[in-house]
Tab-separated table of C-alpha atoms and ligand atoms in Angstrom:
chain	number	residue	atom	x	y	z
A	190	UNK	CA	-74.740	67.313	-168.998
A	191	UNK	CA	-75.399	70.162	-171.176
A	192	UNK	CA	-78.141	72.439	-169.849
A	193	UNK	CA	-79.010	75.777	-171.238
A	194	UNK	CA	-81.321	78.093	-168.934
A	195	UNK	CA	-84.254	79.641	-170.376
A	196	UNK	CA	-85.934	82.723	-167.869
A	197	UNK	CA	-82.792	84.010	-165.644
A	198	UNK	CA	-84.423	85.201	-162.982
A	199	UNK	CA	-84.817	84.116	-159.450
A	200	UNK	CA	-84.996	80.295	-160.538
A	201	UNK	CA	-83.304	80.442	-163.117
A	202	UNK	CA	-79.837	82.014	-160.960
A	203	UNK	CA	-80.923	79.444	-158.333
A	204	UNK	CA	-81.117	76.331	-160.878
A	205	UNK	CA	-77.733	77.655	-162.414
A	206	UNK	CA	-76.222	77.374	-158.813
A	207	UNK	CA	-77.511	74.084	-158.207
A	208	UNK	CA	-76.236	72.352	-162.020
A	209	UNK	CA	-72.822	74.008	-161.456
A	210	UNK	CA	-72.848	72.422	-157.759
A	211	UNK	CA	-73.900	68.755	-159.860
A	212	UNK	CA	-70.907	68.884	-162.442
A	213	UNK	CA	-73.612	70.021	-165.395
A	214	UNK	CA	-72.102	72.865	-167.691
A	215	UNK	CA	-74.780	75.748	-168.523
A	216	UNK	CA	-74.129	76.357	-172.273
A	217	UNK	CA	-76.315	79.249	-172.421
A	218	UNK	CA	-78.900	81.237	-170.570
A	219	UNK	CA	-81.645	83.083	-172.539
A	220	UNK	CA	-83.506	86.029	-171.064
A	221	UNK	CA	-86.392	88.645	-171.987
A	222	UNK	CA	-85.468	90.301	-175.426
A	223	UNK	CA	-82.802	87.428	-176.169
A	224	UNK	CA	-84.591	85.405	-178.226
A	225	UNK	CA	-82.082	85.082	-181.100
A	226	UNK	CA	-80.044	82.800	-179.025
A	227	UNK	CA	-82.475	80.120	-179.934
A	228	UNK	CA	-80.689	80.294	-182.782
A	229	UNK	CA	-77.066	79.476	-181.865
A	230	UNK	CA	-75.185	76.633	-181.546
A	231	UNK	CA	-74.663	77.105	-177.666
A	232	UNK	CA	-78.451	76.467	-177.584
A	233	UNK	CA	-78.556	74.002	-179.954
A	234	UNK	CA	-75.805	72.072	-178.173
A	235	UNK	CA	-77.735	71.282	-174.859
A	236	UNK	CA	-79.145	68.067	-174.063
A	237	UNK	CA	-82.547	69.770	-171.989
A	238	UNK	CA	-82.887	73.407	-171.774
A	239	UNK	CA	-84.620	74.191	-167.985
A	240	UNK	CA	-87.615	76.902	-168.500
A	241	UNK	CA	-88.772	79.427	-165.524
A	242	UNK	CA	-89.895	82.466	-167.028
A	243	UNK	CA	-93.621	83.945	-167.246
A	244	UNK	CA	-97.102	82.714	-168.076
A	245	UNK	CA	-97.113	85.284	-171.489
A	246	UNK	CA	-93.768	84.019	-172.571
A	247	UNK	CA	-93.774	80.154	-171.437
A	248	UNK	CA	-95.232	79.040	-174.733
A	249	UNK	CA	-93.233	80.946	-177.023
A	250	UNK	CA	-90.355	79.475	-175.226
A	251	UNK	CA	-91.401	76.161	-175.537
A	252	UNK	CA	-91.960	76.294	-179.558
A	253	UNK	CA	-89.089	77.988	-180.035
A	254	UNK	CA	-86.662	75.534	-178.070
A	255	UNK	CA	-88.671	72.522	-180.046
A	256	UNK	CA	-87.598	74.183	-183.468
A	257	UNK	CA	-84.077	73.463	-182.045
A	258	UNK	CA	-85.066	70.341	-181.092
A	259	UNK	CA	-83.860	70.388	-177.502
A	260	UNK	CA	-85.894	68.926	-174.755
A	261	UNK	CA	-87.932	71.278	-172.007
A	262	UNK	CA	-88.357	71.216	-168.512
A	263	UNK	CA	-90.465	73.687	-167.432
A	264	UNK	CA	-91.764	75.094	-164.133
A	265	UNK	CA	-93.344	78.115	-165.096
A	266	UNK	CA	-97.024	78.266	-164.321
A	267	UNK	CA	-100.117	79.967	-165.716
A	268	UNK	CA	-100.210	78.964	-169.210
A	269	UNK	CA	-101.754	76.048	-169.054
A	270	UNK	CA	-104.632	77.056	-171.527
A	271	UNK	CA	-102.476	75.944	-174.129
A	272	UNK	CA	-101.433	72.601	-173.022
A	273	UNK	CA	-103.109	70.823	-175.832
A	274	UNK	CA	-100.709	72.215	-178.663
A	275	UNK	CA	-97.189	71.165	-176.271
A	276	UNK	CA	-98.464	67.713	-175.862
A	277	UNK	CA	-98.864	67.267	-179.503
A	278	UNK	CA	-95.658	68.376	-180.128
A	279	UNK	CA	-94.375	65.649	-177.808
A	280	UNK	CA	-96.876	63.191	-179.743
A	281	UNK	CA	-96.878	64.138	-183.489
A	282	UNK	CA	-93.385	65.808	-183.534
A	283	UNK	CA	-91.905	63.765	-181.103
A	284	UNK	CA	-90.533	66.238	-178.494
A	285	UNK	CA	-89.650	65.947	-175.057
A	286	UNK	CA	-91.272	67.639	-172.481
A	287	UNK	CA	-91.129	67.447	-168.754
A	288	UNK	CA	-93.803	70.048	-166.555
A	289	UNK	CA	-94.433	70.028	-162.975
A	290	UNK	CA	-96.826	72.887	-161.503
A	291	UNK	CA	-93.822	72.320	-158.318
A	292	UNK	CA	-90.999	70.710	-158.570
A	293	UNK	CA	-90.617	70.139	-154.577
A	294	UNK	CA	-90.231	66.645	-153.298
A	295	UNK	CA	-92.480	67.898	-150.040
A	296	UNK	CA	-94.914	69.762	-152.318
A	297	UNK	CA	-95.101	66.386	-154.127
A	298	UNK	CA	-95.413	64.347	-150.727
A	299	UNK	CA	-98.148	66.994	-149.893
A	300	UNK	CA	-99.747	66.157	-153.339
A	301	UNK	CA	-100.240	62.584	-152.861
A	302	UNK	CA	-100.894	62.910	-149.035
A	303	UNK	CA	-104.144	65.527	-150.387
A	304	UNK	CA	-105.061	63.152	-152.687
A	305	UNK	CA	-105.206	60.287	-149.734
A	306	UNK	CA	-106.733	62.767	-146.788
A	307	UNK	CA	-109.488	63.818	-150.037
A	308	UNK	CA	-110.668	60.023	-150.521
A	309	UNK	CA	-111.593	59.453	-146.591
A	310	UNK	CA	-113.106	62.970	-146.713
A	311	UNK	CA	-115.291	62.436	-149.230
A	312	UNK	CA	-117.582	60.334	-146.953
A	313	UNK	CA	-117.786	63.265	-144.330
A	314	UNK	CA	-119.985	65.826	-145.925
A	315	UNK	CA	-119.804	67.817	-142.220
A	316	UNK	CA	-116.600	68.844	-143.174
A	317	UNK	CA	-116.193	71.823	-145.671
A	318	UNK	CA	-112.572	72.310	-147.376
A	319	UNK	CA	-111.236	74.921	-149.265
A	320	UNK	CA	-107.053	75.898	-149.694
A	321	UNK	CA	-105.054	78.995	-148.891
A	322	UNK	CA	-101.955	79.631	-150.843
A	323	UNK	CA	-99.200	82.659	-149.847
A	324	UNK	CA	-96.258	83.796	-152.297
A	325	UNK	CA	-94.087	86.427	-152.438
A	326	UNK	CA	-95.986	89.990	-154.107
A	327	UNK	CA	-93.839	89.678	-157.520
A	328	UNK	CA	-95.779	86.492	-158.578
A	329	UNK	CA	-97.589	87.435	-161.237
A	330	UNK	CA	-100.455	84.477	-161.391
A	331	UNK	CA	-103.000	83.186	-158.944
A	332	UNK	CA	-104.295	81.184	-157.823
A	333	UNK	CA	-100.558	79.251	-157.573
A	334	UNK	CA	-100.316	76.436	-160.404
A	335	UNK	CA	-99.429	74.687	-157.051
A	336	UNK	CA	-102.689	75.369	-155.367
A	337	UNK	CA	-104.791	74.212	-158.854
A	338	UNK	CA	-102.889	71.086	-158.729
A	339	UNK	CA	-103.969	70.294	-154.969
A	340	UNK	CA	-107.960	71.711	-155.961
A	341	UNK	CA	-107.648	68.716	-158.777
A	342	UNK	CA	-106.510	66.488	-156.108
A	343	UNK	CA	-109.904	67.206	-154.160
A	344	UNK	CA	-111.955	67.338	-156.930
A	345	UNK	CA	-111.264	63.900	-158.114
A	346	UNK	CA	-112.717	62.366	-154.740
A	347	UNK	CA	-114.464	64.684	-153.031
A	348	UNK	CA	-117.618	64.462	-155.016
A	349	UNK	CA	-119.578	67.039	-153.234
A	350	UNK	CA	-116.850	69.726	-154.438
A	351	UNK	CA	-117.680	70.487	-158.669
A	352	UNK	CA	-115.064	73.381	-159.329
A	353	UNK	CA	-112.405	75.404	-157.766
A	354	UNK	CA	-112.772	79.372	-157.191
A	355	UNK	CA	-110.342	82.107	-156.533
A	356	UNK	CA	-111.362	84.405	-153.305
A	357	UNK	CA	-114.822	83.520	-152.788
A	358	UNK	CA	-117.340	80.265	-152.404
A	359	UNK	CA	-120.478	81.294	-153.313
A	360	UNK	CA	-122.411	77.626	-153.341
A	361	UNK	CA	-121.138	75.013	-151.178
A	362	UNK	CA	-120.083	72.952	-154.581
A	363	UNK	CA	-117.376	75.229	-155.239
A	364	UNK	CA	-114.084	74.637	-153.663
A	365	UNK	CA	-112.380	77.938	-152.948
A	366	UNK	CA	-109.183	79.015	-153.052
A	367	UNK	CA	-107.399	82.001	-151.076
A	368	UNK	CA	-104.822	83.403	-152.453
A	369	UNK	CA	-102.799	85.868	-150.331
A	370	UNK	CA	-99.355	87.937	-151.576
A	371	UNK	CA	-97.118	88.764	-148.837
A	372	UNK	CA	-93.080	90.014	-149.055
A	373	UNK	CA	-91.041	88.036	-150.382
A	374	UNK	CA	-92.644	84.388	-149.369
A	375	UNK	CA	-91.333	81.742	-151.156
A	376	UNK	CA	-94.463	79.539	-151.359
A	377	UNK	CA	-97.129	78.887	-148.390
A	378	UNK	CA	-99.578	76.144	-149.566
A	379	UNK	CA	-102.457	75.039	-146.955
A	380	UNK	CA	-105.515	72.606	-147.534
A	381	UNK	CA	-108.108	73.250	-144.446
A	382	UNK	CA	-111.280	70.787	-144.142
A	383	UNK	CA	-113.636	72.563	-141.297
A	384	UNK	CA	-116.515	70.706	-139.459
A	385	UNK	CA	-117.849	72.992	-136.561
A	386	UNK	CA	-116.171	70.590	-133.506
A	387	UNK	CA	-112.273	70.634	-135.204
A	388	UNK	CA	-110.133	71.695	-138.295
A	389	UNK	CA	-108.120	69.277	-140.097
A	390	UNK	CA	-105.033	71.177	-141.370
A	391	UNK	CA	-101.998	70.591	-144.013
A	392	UNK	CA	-99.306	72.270	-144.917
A	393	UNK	CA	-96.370	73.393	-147.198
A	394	UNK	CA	-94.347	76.013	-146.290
A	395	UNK	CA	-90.912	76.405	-148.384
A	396	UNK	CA	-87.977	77.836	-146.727
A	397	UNK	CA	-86.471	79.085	-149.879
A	398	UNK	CA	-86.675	78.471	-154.032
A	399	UNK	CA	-83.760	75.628	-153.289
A	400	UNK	CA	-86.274	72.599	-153.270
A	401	UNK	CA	-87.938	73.739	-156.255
A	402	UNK	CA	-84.516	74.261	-158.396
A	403	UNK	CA	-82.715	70.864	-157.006
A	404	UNK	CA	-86.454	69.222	-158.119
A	405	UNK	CA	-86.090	70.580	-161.686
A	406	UNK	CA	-82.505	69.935	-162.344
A	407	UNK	CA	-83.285	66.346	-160.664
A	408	UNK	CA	-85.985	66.421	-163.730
A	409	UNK	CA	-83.593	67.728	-166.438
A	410	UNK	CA	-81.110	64.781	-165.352
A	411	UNK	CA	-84.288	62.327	-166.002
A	412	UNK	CA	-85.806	63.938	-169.049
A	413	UNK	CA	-82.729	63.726	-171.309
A	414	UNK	CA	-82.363	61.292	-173.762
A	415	UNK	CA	-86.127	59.955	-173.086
A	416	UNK	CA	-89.111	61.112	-175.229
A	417	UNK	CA	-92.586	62.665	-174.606
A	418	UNK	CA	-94.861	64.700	-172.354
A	419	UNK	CA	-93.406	63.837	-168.801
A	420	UNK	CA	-94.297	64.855	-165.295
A	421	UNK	CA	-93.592	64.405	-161.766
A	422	UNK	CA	-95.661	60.970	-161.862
A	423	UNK	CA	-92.829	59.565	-164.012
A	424	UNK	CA	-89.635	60.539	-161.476
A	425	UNK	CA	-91.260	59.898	-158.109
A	426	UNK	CA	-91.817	56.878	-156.764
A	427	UNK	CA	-95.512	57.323	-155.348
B	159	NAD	N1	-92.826	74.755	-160.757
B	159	NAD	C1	-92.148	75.216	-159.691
B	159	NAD	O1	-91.653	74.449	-158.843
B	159	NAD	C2	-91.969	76.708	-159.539
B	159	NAD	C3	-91.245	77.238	-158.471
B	159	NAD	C4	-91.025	78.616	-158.431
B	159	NAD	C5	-91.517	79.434	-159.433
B	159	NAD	N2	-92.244	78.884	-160.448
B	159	NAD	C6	-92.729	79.680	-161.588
B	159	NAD	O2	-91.613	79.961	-162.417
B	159	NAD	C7	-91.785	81.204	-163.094
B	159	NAD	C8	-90.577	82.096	-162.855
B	159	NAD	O3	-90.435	82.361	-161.476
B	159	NAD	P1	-89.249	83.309	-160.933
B	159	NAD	O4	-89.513	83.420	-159.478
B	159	NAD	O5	-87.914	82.854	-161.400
B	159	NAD	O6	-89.623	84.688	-161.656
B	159	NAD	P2	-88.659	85.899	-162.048
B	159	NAD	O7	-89.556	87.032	-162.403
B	159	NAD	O8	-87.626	86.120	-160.985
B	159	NAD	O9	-87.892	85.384	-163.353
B	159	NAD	C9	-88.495	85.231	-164.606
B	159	NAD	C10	-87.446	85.585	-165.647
B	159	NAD	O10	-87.978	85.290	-166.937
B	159	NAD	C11	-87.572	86.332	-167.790
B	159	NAD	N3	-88.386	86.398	-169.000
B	159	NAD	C12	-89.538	87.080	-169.218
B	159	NAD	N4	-89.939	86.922	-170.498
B	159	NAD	C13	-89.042	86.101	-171.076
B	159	NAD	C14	-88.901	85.568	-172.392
B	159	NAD	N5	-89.770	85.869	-173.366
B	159	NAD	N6	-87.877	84.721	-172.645
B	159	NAD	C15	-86.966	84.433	-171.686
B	159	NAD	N7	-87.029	84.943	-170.431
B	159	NAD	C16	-88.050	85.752	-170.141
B	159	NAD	C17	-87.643	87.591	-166.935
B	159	NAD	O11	-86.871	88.672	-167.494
B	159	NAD	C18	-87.058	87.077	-165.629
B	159	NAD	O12	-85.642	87.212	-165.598
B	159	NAD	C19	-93.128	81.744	-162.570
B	159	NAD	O13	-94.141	81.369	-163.483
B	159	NAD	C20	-93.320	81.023	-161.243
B	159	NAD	O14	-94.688	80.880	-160.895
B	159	NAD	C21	-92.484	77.546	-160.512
């Protein structure tokens, strides 16, 4: 396949490894304060283009990659305020468009084992949950798209939770989430219910970016050629 690699930073060099390694041809990477290549026919010529770059420049990215009309998958996190205006471009201009807050087959495991653990927990109140979350000190967002994704998991089923909140709980309805920056940590993820006899503890702790980059380019392989706003519901399984 075709791929071109918007964002070459640390996931983008890791996802470039990992399509080389699966026979895929990069046809262009794009960078900070190389936007013109939207324009070229290297661009134009790839069948998905993968996005990792920053929450400020995510969006920009995305619009200008559907003017090309070349399909996203994106990982980058913290600009989901504006999610409304990429799925109507999937919907009214029919784009493609594939997001996951992680692209990790264990983060996903952990996502729909949280979403399991949160329905039995919802009938014991005596038990008070919040999340921690640990990434290296260069990430510029928190909490981690990662850790939102697990709060929604709780939210949906444990009713006595209403909202999620960075740092600090300051009413037992809110469900709070630590967020702690640390080296060069690749991504630490922990959901912690407390009763005062026991703690009932999960985690996901990455051992490098690999898992994320092999998830995305798994995505890019599954995104081309289909249509629409598409997530990690659509790929897995479960
Ligand atoms: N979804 C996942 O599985 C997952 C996993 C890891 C990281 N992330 C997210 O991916 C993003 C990137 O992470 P990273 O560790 O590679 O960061 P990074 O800082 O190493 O790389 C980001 C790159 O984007 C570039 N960039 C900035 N503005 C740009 C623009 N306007 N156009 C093109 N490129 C631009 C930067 O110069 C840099 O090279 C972050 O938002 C991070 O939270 C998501």
């Amino acid at each position: 396949m075709n791929i071109a690699i918007i964002g070459y930073g640390k996931m983008g060099h890791e996802i470039e490894k990992i399509c080389r390694e699966r026979g895929h041809t990069i046809v262009c990477t794009i960078d900070m304060n190389e936007e013109d290549k939207f324009e070229s026919d290297e661009f134009k010529s790839a069948q998905v283009a993968i996005e990792f770059s920053s929450p400020d420049s995510a969006l920009n990215n995305y619009r200008r990659a559907f003017a090309a009309n070349v399909p996203v998958v994106s990982g980058t996190t913290g600009w989901l305020d504006n999610i409304d205006e990429v799925k109507q471009a999937c919907e009214r201009d029919g784009q493609t468009f594939f997001y996951a807050s992680n692209f990790s087959l264990g983060v996903n495991i952990l996502f729909a084992v949280n979403k399991y653990l949160a329905n039995i927990m919802n009938d014991f109140t005596e038990y008070n949950v919040h999340i921690e979350e640990t990434h290296h000190i260069h990430k510029l967002d928190a909490p981690s798209g990662t850790a939102i994704t697990i709060a929604e998991g709780i939210l949906d089923s444990v009713e006595r939770k209403k909202h999620w909140k960075l740092d600090k709980q300051d009413n037992n309805d809110d469900l709070q989430i630590n967020s702690y920056r640390k080296d060069e940590v690749p991504g630490i993820h922990t959901i912690k219910y407390e009763s005062e006899v026991d703690t009932i503890e999960l985690t996901h702790d990455a051992k490098s970016r690999k898992g994320f980059a092999l998830g995305a380019v798994v995505a890019a392989e599954f995104t081309a050629g289909k249509k629409g706003f598409l997530g990690m519901e659509d790929l897995l399984p479960f």
